[in-house]
């Protein structure tokens, strides 16, 4: 009974992805969203696995869903008094994620899945939204008056924007994460969402093919984010959305409260209906 | 939590992983009495590894003036503060390590420095411990003290950074004990930055992942000492390998100085990570300060160090510092000479105990001028 409670939960009315001709994937406040039923999710602080979120700051996530023949889109809204879309040693980004089982839905563990029951995660990050809109955040964005004597093998002139000045392979060696191909360190970003697969704690991995789409905005203390997942792709790492029932889980991070990784708010798998 | 043996605190302690000592452990000895704070090591490291964008505040090597110099700011007073008052009972640490004082189910107790803590890499440089009395400087030896503490990652036997990473993106190489961040796996959670008691994992704001000293492993693999060691102007540094406890070799200079003569001590051993940079403590600094910093062996270490002129074997080991780029695996005193060999058995050092001394005439007859420097 306990494990059932832990793995899944249900709302009075399941989240229903209402059929529309074309999902307004980047139109955060389009009227179609108003016509989709809203589900209120009481998220919980993640306190099952270390590192835990011991000081929860988010209690509710509101979700609506739409579907057309190519996409299933989920719009998520939550209160967050501060927009956190920068990353420095003591600054963390706001973020939200949806999760779908890839194996047996009854056995899928929402905490990063398991060896026989992997999970698919689409993770939107506020800092990636900023990257897409304004370019990769750079040293001069955080410290406009910074000075450095110089950087080896760079192109162009001061302040040597990383996106252009470090494109050569010699200079790139001085951006270790980027040079190692780490998706977190990628400099040219086209979408603010990352598709991942996990088969247990510590196994979260970026998918080779990135098929999801997302868009988000912080306005008057509320984040509104749409995450869209293709219904069918030739990618074994993605779920397939037939018309009918699905399971979905949620997670949300408050960067201002140092939420990152496992320090998050979450909600287990819950039924969703795709029209 | 597993139980592992930490010889520096003379007891078993909790650690999230099974104890697995590497075949040989990279280790360094820094003689604090010889450091002149020239920062050549810092620059050598910076130009080699961290001169990219986002690395402006990343110093795998830094040299800070104690007691008021820190990088990042106040890293060690804050460490002492979060651990609280702790006690040594003789050579055994009776307090709690960072793995034992944990809360909220975390594997390590730590803290995350704020961005401003990294703003001044050499804050407190040359600041002394107290006020000098009027005229004290001219009246001989005075009591006001400071010393330079050169710092790199300690390539700990039980790394806090590794223990804290929920992704296992940090690993310790079994062949030499070097601790590395897998730059392709890290997701920038900063659990390691929080957990390292020495604050020697850095967060890169451009790549958004963590980085740390790599022990110059491409050099180590060729039997060469790291850049910070090779370039040290003050010849304060020696890098080599420490054998497993109980397997010490008297002709390995690191084993000899650390485990046999106990003249070089770990930094804040009470944190429990078994750090592998060993310091010859400053001889002139009050023992309550150095005792807190280097543990209960300070008095003996200083006495042993002072005895070096009369101890040919100890003197020979100390003369391995800064005289070759090769990693010295074996050394010995041969008469009035110190000789060292590398891993291939090739002689890499041969230095006299006493350097030849030449004195020139004060008055240079040829140029009809007085010399400023005659030795
Ligand atoms: S000094 Fe810090 S970064 Fe280096 S191995 Fe130890 S815990 Fe890790
Ligand atoms: S190069 Fe040597 S003497 Fe100079 S600051 Fe570094 S450790 Fe000290």
XYZ file of C-alpha atoms and ligand atoms in Angstrom:
666
model
C 0.000 0.000 0.000
C 2.796 2.322 0.954
C 4.689 1.670 -2.267
C 1.552 2.225 -4.307
C 1.065 5.560 -2.628
C 4.682 6.414 -3.260
C 4.695 5.414 -6.943
C 1.382 6.940 -7.912
C -1.484 9.185 -6.883
C -4.657 10.340 -8.577
C -6.660 13.547 -8.821
C -10.462 13.660 -8.701
C -10.392 14.421 -12.438
C -7.363 13.257 -14.418
C -5.331 15.731 -16.421
C -6.850 15.629 -19.898
C -4.984 16.680 -23.024
C -7.834 18.226 -24.963
C -7.777 17.746 -28.723
C -7.204 20.935 -30.737
C -6.233 21.512 -34.372
C -2.823 23.012 -33.509
C -1.386 23.302 -30.017
C -0.257 26.877 -29.254
C 3.124 25.593 -28.077
C 4.721 29.007 -27.573
C 1.577 31.040 -26.855
C 1.496 30.910 -23.113
C -1.870 32.594 -22.658
C -3.736 31.519 -25.849
C -7.480 31.012 -25.417
C -7.158 27.264 -26.141
C -5.420 26.895 -22.793
C -8.431 28.406 -21.051
C -10.642 25.744 -22.587
C -8.538 22.874 -21.252
C -9.447 21.614 -17.784
C -7.073 22.679 -15.028
C -5.669 20.278 -12.484
C -4.102 21.538 -9.285
C -1.173 19.473 -8.088
C -0.072 19.647 -4.457
C 3.640 19.070 -4.861
C 5.728 17.576 -2.071
C 9.273 18.376 -1.006
C 11.585 15.598 -2.206
C 12.686 13.957 1.041
C 13.050 10.351 -0.050
C 16.609 10.396 -1.386
C 19.645 12.505 -0.507
C 20.131 15.381 -1.178
C 16.684 16.291 0.132
C 14.659 19.477 -0.017
C 14.225 20.277 3.659
C 12.745 23.759 3.190
C 9.900 23.572 0.657
C 8.838 26.832 -0.949
C 6.380 25.671 -3.639
C 3.130 23.962 -2.743
C 1.009 24.041 -5.903
C 1.528 23.440 -9.572
C -1.369 24.039 -11.966
C -1.467 21.947 -15.128
C -3.500 22.042 -18.331
C -2.900 19.922 -21.414
C -3.663 20.095 -25.131
C -2.978 17.682 -27.965
C -2.967 17.838 -31.731
C -1.964 15.104 -34.148
C 1.771 15.748 -33.629
C 2.194 17.036 -30.094
C 1.038 16.654 -26.530
C 1.590 19.937 -24.689
C 1.405 20.533 -20.959
C 1.142 24.057 -19.582
C 2.406 24.424 -16.025
C 1.967 27.426 -13.760
C 3.233 28.062 -10.268
C 3.836 30.960 -7.914
C 7.438 32.025 -7.456
C 8.067 35.483 -6.083
C 11.519 35.760 -7.689
C 12.640 34.930 -11.199
C 15.861 32.932 -10.899
C 17.383 32.493 -14.331
C 21.078 32.830 -13.627
C 23.669 30.363 -12.484
C 26.632 31.382 -10.379
C 28.240 29.492 -7.515
C 25.420 30.510 -5.153
C 22.672 31.076 -7.741
C 20.423 28.322 -9.004
C 17.907 28.294 -11.805
C 14.154 27.817 -11.547
C 12.996 24.756 -13.466
C 10.093 22.399 -14.050
C 9.877 18.874 -15.430
C 7.360 16.290 -16.559
C 8.043 12.584 -16.522
C 6.526 9.612 -18.354
C 7.166 5.895 -17.863
C 8.861 4.075 -20.731
C 8.299 0.541 -19.402
C 5.458 -0.955 -17.369
C 3.494 2.073 -16.064
C 2.385 0.124 -12.988
C 5.983 -0.563 -11.987
C 7.622 2.741 -12.926
C 9.337 4.506 -10.042
C 8.866 8.272 -10.359
C 12.192 8.717 -8.549
C 14.361 8.283 -11.635
C 12.836 4.974 -12.774
C 14.586 1.640 -12.449
C 16.691 -0.814 -14.450
C 13.711 -2.548 -16.093
C 11.413 0.439 -16.095
C 13.154 3.514 -17.435
C 11.542 6.921 -17.360
C 11.482 9.796 -19.825
C 11.915 13.326 -18.465
C 11.453 16.671 -20.229
C 13.169 19.310 -18.109
C 12.687 23.025 -18.776
C 15.180 25.402 -17.179
C 14.786 29.164 -16.721
C 18.473 29.725 -17.526
C 18.064 27.849 -20.807
C 15.040 30.010 -21.629
C 17.298 33.028 -21.074
C 20.021 31.423 -23.239
C 17.557 30.953 -26.081
C 16.175 34.467 -25.811
C 19.346 36.469 -25.038
C 22.300 34.207 -25.817
C 24.462 32.182 -23.433
C 24.986 34.022 -20.138
C 28.549 35.225 -20.028
C 30.960 36.660 -17.464
C 30.135 40.229 -18.541
C 26.429 39.594 -17.909
C 27.163 38.798 -14.283
C 30.116 41.139 -13.782
C 29.952 44.052 -16.253
C 33.177 45.593 -14.895
C 35.253 42.414 -14.899
C 38.776 42.345 -16.221
C 40.968 39.519 -17.392
C 44.440 39.857 -18.900
C 43.496 37.685 -21.838
C 42.355 34.267 -22.949
C 44.457 31.825 -24.949
C 43.725 31.284 -28.664
C 40.508 33.346 -28.708
C 39.085 35.175 -31.722
C 37.767 38.748 -31.854
C 38.043 41.412 -29.179
C 37.143 42.264 -25.621
C 35.024 41.044 -23.841
C 35.456 37.872 -25.928
C 31.876 36.534 -25.936
C 32.106 32.781 -25.349
C 29.713 31.948 -28.155
C 31.997 33.432 -30.801
C 35.475 33.938 -29.326
C 35.937 30.358 -28.135
C 34.756 28.496 -31.214
C 38.249 27.261 -32.191
C 39.370 23.886 -30.867
C 42.421 25.357 -29.078
C 40.444 27.974 -27.154
C 37.634 25.477 -26.517
C 40.062 23.422 -24.405
C 39.804 26.163 -21.794
C 36.056 25.514 -21.473
C 36.415 22.004 -20.047
C 32.717 21.126 -19.747
C 31.939 22.371 -23.254
C 34.971 20.631 -24.698
C 33.877 17.380 -23.045
C 30.500 17.661 -24.799
C 28.536 18.190 -21.594
C 24.983 19.296 -22.564
C 24.876 21.590 -19.512
C 27.890 23.468 -20.922
C 26.579 23.770 -24.484
C 27.002 27.340 -25.765
C 24.534 27.456 -28.672
C 21.118 26.566 -27.388
C 17.971 26.486 -29.511
C 15.413 25.168 -27.053
C 14.969 25.642 -23.322
C 14.108 22.022 -22.585
C 16.243 18.922 -22.184
C 15.062 15.376 -22.851
C 16.522 12.820 -20.497
C 16.254 9.156 -19.619
C 16.892 7.573 -16.234
C 17.084 3.992 -15.015
C 17.636 4.694 -11.302
C 19.321 7.190 -8.998
C 22.371 8.863 -10.466
C 21.679 7.615 -13.999
C 19.968 10.677 -15.449
C 21.315 11.071 -18.986
C 20.608 13.512 -21.792
C 19.037 11.795 -24.770
C 20.967 11.633 -27.993
C 18.045 13.051 -29.960
C 16.277 16.090 -28.571
C 12.701 16.156 -29.820
C 10.762 18.115 -27.189
C 9.953 21.804 -27.309
C 9.165 24.332 -24.579
C 8.606 27.982 -23.833
C 8.234 29.858 -20.570
C 7.832 33.262 -18.998
C 7.873 34.715 -15.496
C 5.291 37.451 -14.997
C 4.029 39.054 -11.775
C 5.309 36.306 -9.529
C 4.037 33.430 -11.671
C 5.936 31.114 -13.993
C 4.013 29.857 -17.021
C 5.800 27.129 -18.972
C 4.599 24.964 -21.830
C 6.424 21.689 -22.468
C 5.518 19.906 -25.703
C 6.430 16.307 -26.440
C 5.980 14.782 -29.903
C 3.290 12.066 -30.010
C 5.356 9.684 -32.104
C 9.072 9.860 -32.857
C 11.561 7.295 -34.094
C 13.391 7.482 -30.801
C 13.221 4.582 -28.365
C 13.937 7.015 -25.545
C 10.611 8.815 -26.022
C 7.117 7.839 -24.942
C 4.460 7.294 -27.580
C 1.142 9.027 -27.033
C -1.727 6.958 -28.381
C -5.188 8.292 -27.716
C -6.135 7.072 -24.263
C -4.528 6.822 -20.853
C -0.987 7.780 -19.868
C 0.824 8.354 -16.616
C 2.604 11.597 -15.852
C 4.702 12.823 -12.909
C 5.931 16.336 -12.112
C 8.843 18.147 -10.476
C 9.530 21.817 -9.860
C 12.603 23.663 -8.604
C 12.828 27.043 -6.860
C 16.277 28.376 -7.725
C 15.920 31.121 -5.104
C 15.722 28.435 -2.409
C 18.861 26.694 -3.756
C 16.778 23.933 -5.342
C 18.888 21.868 -7.734
C 19.046 18.171 -8.637
C 17.296 16.150 -5.942
C 16.519 19.285 -3.925
C 13.147 19.765 -5.575
C 9.378 19.506 -5.190
C 7.678 16.573 -6.884
C 4.475 14.681 -7.481
C 4.282 10.961 -8.326
C 2.765 9.320 -11.390
C -0.838 10.231 -11.914
C -3.241 9.312 -14.743
C -3.530 11.553 -17.771
C -5.911 11.187 -20.688
C -4.804 12.068 -24.202
C -7.669 12.867 -26.569
C 27.822 4.480 5.749
C 30.844 2.162 5.839
C 33.594 2.113 8.421
C 36.996 3.080 7.052
C 40.376 3.519 8.735
C 41.721 7.078 8.711
C 45.316 6.985 9.981
C 45.474 10.772 10.328
C 42.835 10.791 13.055
C 43.995 7.427 14.371
C 40.605 5.726 14.248
C 37.892 4.268 12.105
C 35.293 6.675 10.800
C 32.090 6.694 8.769
C 32.329 7.135 5.001
C 29.559 6.645 2.408
C 31.660 4.204 0.343
C 33.778 1.169 1.150
C 37.405 2.090 1.832
C 39.538 1.401 -1.237
C 43.023 2.818 -1.093
C 44.676 3.327 -4.481
C 47.747 1.274 -5.468
C 49.797 4.348 -4.637
C 48.549 7.708 -3.468
C 49.664 10.988 -5.026
C 50.985 13.120 -2.177
C 52.762 16.420 -1.765
C 54.845 18.004 0.941
C 54.880 21.789 1.257
C 57.416 23.401 3.587
C 55.590 26.477 4.910
C 58.853 27.815 6.319
C 60.263 28.343 2.846
C 57.332 29.835 0.938
C 57.936 33.439 -0.145
C 54.429 34.066 -1.527
C 55.741 34.801 -5.007
C 52.615 33.139 -6.493
C 54.660 31.572 -9.286
C 52.818 28.321 -8.563
C 49.448 30.066 -8.851
C 50.363 31.612 -12.188
C 51.928 28.403 -13.515
C 48.738 26.531 -12.717
C 46.456 29.269 -13.998
C 48.194 29.613 -17.350
C 48.279 25.848 -17.801
C 44.747 24.889 -16.819
C 42.377 27.707 -15.952
C 42.773 30.662 -18.269
C 39.445 30.179 -20.023
C 36.321 32.261 -19.671
C 34.356 31.426 -16.545
C 37.609 30.433 -14.833
C 38.551 33.923 -13.672
C 37.837 32.900 -10.087
C 39.063 29.352 -10.418
C 42.390 28.846 -8.654
C 43.352 25.194 -8.453
C 46.442 26.584 -6.687
C 46.399 29.606 -4.412
C 48.698 30.934 -1.728
C 47.105 32.707 1.202
C 48.601 34.528 4.167
C 47.552 33.100 7.493
C 45.872 34.011 9.760
C 43.805 36.553 7.763
C 44.156 35.373 4.187
C 41.628 32.974 2.673
C 40.426 31.848 -0.729
C 37.517 31.624 -0.948
C 36.932 34.156 1.770
C 36.974 32.728 5.317
C 36.848 29.138 4.085
C 38.577 27.682 7.113
C 36.999 29.752 9.922
C 33.655 28.762 8.394
C 34.693 25.105 8.359
C 35.651 25.359 12.031
C 32.365 27.089 12.744
C 30.115 24.476 11.120
C 31.971 21.639 12.839
C 31.962 23.421 16.205
C 34.448 22.876 19.040
C 36.079 19.464 18.673
C 38.588 17.565 20.734
C 41.724 15.507 20.150
C 42.496 12.929 22.811
C 46.220 12.570 22.320
C 46.722 11.495 18.699
C 43.109 10.353 18.316
C 40.437 12.704 17.088
C 37.487 12.415 19.453
C 35.231 14.853 17.611
C 33.079 14.436 14.530
C 34.366 14.513 10.958
C 32.387 16.035 8.088
C 31.016 12.539 7.416
C 29.897 12.077 11.019
C 28.441 15.509 11.778
C 25.942 15.260 8.936
C 22.308 16.365 8.975
C 19.195 15.769 6.891
C 20.522 12.494 5.537
C 23.313 14.214 3.613
C 26.548 12.258 3.268
C 28.722 15.271 4.158
C 28.433 18.377 6.299
C 29.521 21.440 4.376
C 28.631 24.927 3.258
C 28.409 26.754 -0.024
C 30.481 29.945 -0.265
C 28.684 32.881 -1.862
C 29.802 34.513 -5.097
C 31.497 37.397 -3.278
C 33.714 34.966 -1.394
C 35.568 34.400 -4.651
C 35.955 38.078 -5.519
C 39.376 38.645 -3.920
C 41.817 35.822 -4.576
C 44.521 37.259 -2.357
C 42.633 39.107 0.333
C 44.572 39.433 3.586
C 47.966 39.074 1.912
C 50.823 39.910 4.279
C 48.424 40.907 7.034
C 50.003 39.924 10.342
C 48.285 38.407 13.373
C 48.402 41.488 15.587
C 49.709 45.006 16.069
C 53.451 45.542 16.239
C 54.616 47.539 19.203
C 56.318 50.789 18.351
C 59.944 50.068 17.458
C 59.627 46.274 17.834
C 60.833 45.748 14.300
C 64.202 47.282 15.127
C 64.693 45.435 18.385
C 65.300 41.939 17.066
C 62.888 39.037 16.882
C 59.292 40.090 17.482
C 56.251 38.014 18.320
C 53.831 39.183 15.652
C 53.490 36.418 13.107
C 52.048 35.394 9.754
C 52.896 32.663 7.274
C 52.086 31.652 3.742
C 49.891 28.656 3.139
C 50.063 27.301 -0.406
C 46.966 25.273 -1.247
C 45.819 22.847 -3.910
C 43.325 19.981 -3.911
C 44.468 17.391 -1.403
C 43.499 14.400 -3.554
C 42.005 13.070 -0.346
C 41.886 9.365 0.430
C 38.230 9.860 1.439
C 37.182 12.838 -0.676
C 34.252 14.887 0.594
C 33.554 16.064 -2.957
C 33.251 12.504 -4.249
C 31.089 11.407 -1.322
C 28.604 14.226 -1.906
C 28.068 13.903 -5.660
C 24.682 12.260 -6.270
C 25.692 11.453 -9.853
C 29.020 9.781 -9.087
C 30.588 12.284 -11.456
C 33.713 12.477 -9.266
C 36.131 9.582 -9.156
C 39.436 8.665 -7.614
C 41.915 6.945 -9.913
C 42.958 3.562 -8.511
C 46.412 3.808 -10.095
C 47.528 7.018 -8.360
C 44.699 8.353 -6.186
C 44.158 11.525 -8.237
C 40.597 12.810 -7.742
C 38.863 14.053 -10.892
C 35.531 15.573 -11.891
C 34.145 13.898 -15.001
C 33.509 17.033 -17.036
C 31.021 15.244 -19.260
C 28.906 13.855 -16.369
C 28.728 16.775 -13.930
C 25.394 18.624 -13.977
C 26.494 21.553 -11.844
C 24.584 20.644 -8.682
C 27.454 22.024 -6.545
C 27.077 19.373 -3.855
C 30.859 18.898 -4.188
C 31.558 22.627 -3.768
C 29.531 22.492 -0.576
C 31.166 19.311 0.649
C 34.868 19.934 0.038
C 36.156 21.194 3.388
C 39.057 22.905 1.600
C 36.832 24.558 -1.031
C 38.984 23.190 -3.788
C 36.178 22.358 -6.181
C 35.194 25.429 -8.172
C 32.067 26.269 -10.097
C 32.576 27.587 -13.619
C 29.876 30.159 -14.407
C 30.289 29.774 -18.167
C 30.323 25.970 -18.468
C 28.004 25.725 -15.418
C 29.742 22.645 -14.085
C 32.354 22.029 -11.393
C 36.097 21.825 -11.900
C 39.055 20.985 -9.746
C 42.808 20.433 -9.697
C 43.676 17.470 -11.909
C 47.019 16.828 -10.230
C 48.642 17.559 -13.623
C 47.969 13.898 -14.426
C 49.467 14.092 -17.927
C 52.798 14.940 -16.237
C 52.373 12.398 -13.443
C 51.840 9.655 -16.026
C 55.268 10.509 -17.465
C 56.999 10.448 -14.103
C 57.147 14.253 -13.949
C 56.098 16.407 -10.984
C 53.130 18.813 -11.426
C 53.506 22.364 -12.722
C 53.076 24.023 -9.312
C 55.866 21.837 -7.913
C 58.264 22.209 -10.827
C 57.968 25.985 -10.939
C 58.164 26.699 -7.202
C 60.738 29.444 -6.701
C 61.096 28.783 -2.981
C 61.673 25.037 -3.563
C 59.080 24.373 -0.909
C 57.331 21.530 -2.744
C 57.893 17.854 -3.304
C 55.444 15.519 -5.023
C 55.626 11.778 -4.912
C 53.573 8.806 -3.819
C 52.577 7.735 -0.342
C 52.476 3.998 0.275
C 49.565 2.292 1.987
C 49.739 2.401 5.814
C 52.011 -0.397 6.983
C 53.836 -0.573 3.632
C 56.036 2.508 4.070
C 59.487 2.443 2.483
C 62.237 4.342 4.286
C 63.886 5.319 0.992
C 60.702 6.870 -0.445
C 61.055 10.553 0.500
C 57.287 11.038 0.948
C 56.871 7.945 3.146
C 59.970 8.953 5.067
C 58.958 12.542 5.780
C 55.252 11.913 6.360
C 54.977 8.497 7.968
C 58.395 7.765 9.421
C 59.791 11.133 10.558
C 56.297 12.711 10.814
C 57.763 16.088 9.967
C 54.972 16.927 7.490
C 51.347 17.015 8.639
C 47.927 17.060 6.973
C 45.830 20.236 6.802
C 42.781 20.150 9.097
C 42.911 16.361 9.481
C 39.866 16.594 11.764
C 37.685 17.129 8.678
C 38.241 13.410 8.067
C 38.994 13.302 4.341
C 42.603 12.112 4.850
C 44.082 14.932 2.741
C 47.340 14.167 0.925
C 49.087 17.520 0.865
C 51.358 17.450 3.915
C 52.757 20.609 5.466
C 55.910 21.166 7.413
C 54.396 23.542 9.966
C 55.783 27.055 10.426
C 58.252 26.977 13.304
C 57.449 30.458 14.622
C 53.665 30.349 14.849
C 51.855 29.815 18.188
C 51.044 26.151 18.714
C 47.363 26.697 19.459
C 46.975 28.017 15.926
C 49.093 25.406 14.150
C 47.668 22.672 16.385
C 44.168 23.465 15.189
C 45.366 23.589 11.607
C 47.703 20.583 11.431
C 46.624 18.395 14.340
C 48.430 17.151 17.425
C 51.805 16.374 15.814
C 53.013 19.955 15.423
C 55.395 20.144 18.367
C 57.233 16.970 17.332
C 57.266 17.959 13.667
C 58.874 21.311 14.456
C 61.460 19.690 16.741
C 62.316 17.112 14.072
C 62.568 19.804 11.421
C 64.940 21.809 13.578
C 67.127 18.726 13.970
C 67.645 18.378 10.203
C 71.178 19.882 10.130
C 72.338 17.023 12.384
C 70.350 14.263 10.674
C 71.872 13.388 7.263
C 68.967 11.191 6.163
C 66.387 13.872 6.991
C 68.515 16.536 5.373
C 68.856 14.397 2.244
C 65.068 13.965 2.053
C 64.555 17.722 2.420
C 67.063 18.323 -0.360
C 64.866 16.419 -2.803
C 62.613 19.510 -2.879
C 62.816 21.691 -5.958
C 65.927 20.152 -7.468
C 64.438 18.114 -10.317
C 61.316 17.929 -12.437
C 61.263 14.114 -12.079
C 59.188 12.349 -9.435
C 61.666 10.949 -6.908
C 60.805 7.401 -5.930
C 64.001 6.609 -3.967
C 66.602 8.708 -2.168
C 69.606 8.363 0.087
C 72.350 10.301 1.809
C 75.789 9.545 0.296
C 78.384 11.168 2.480
C 77.762 14.886 2.158
C 75.460 14.433 -0.822
C 71.738 13.837 -1.241
C 70.921 11.564 -4.183
C 67.518 10.759 -5.677
C 66.295 8.356 -8.361
C 63.202 8.403 -10.541
C 60.799 5.549 -11.352
C 63.158 4.246 -14.063
C 65.969 3.991 -11.548
C 67.741 6.908 -13.202
C 69.580 9.349 -11.001
C 67.628 12.613 -11.065
C 69.141 14.582 -8.163
C 72.601 14.890 -6.684
C 73.021 17.891 -4.442
C 75.544 18.747 -1.732
C 74.358 19.181 1.860
C 76.096 22.519 1.932
C 76.169 24.700 -1.130
C 79.589 25.962 -2.159
C 80.072 29.492 -0.861
C 82.029 32.159 -2.699
C 82.877 35.558 -1.250
C 84.172 38.336 -3.429
C 86.158 41.365 -2.427
C 84.034 44.229 -1.209
C 86.013 46.577 -3.436
C 86.209 45.643 -7.124
C 89.640 46.879 -8.152
C 89.115 46.350 -11.863
C 86.031 48.549 -12.012
C 87.062 50.686 -9.081
C 83.741 50.341 -7.385
C 82.232 48.818 -4.267
C 80.043 45.720 -4.559
C 76.581 45.684 -3.029
C 76.565 41.926 -2.851
C 79.681 39.914 -2.163
C 78.324 36.351 -1.786
S 40.516 18.617 -1.288
Fe 38.338 18.837 -1.715
S 38.235 18.687 -3.953
Fe 40.198 17.803 -3.356
S 39.771 15.584 -3.116
Fe 39.591 16.556 -1.081
S 37.384 16.962 -0.891
Fe 37.787 16.641 -3.092
S 55.933 29.193 -6.104
Fe 56.564 28.209 -4.168
S 57.469 29.903 -2.967
Fe 56.266 30.858 -4.598
S 54.227 31.178 -3.629
Fe 54.145 29.196 -4.686
S 54.617 27.726 -3.073
Fe 55.322 29.732 -2.306
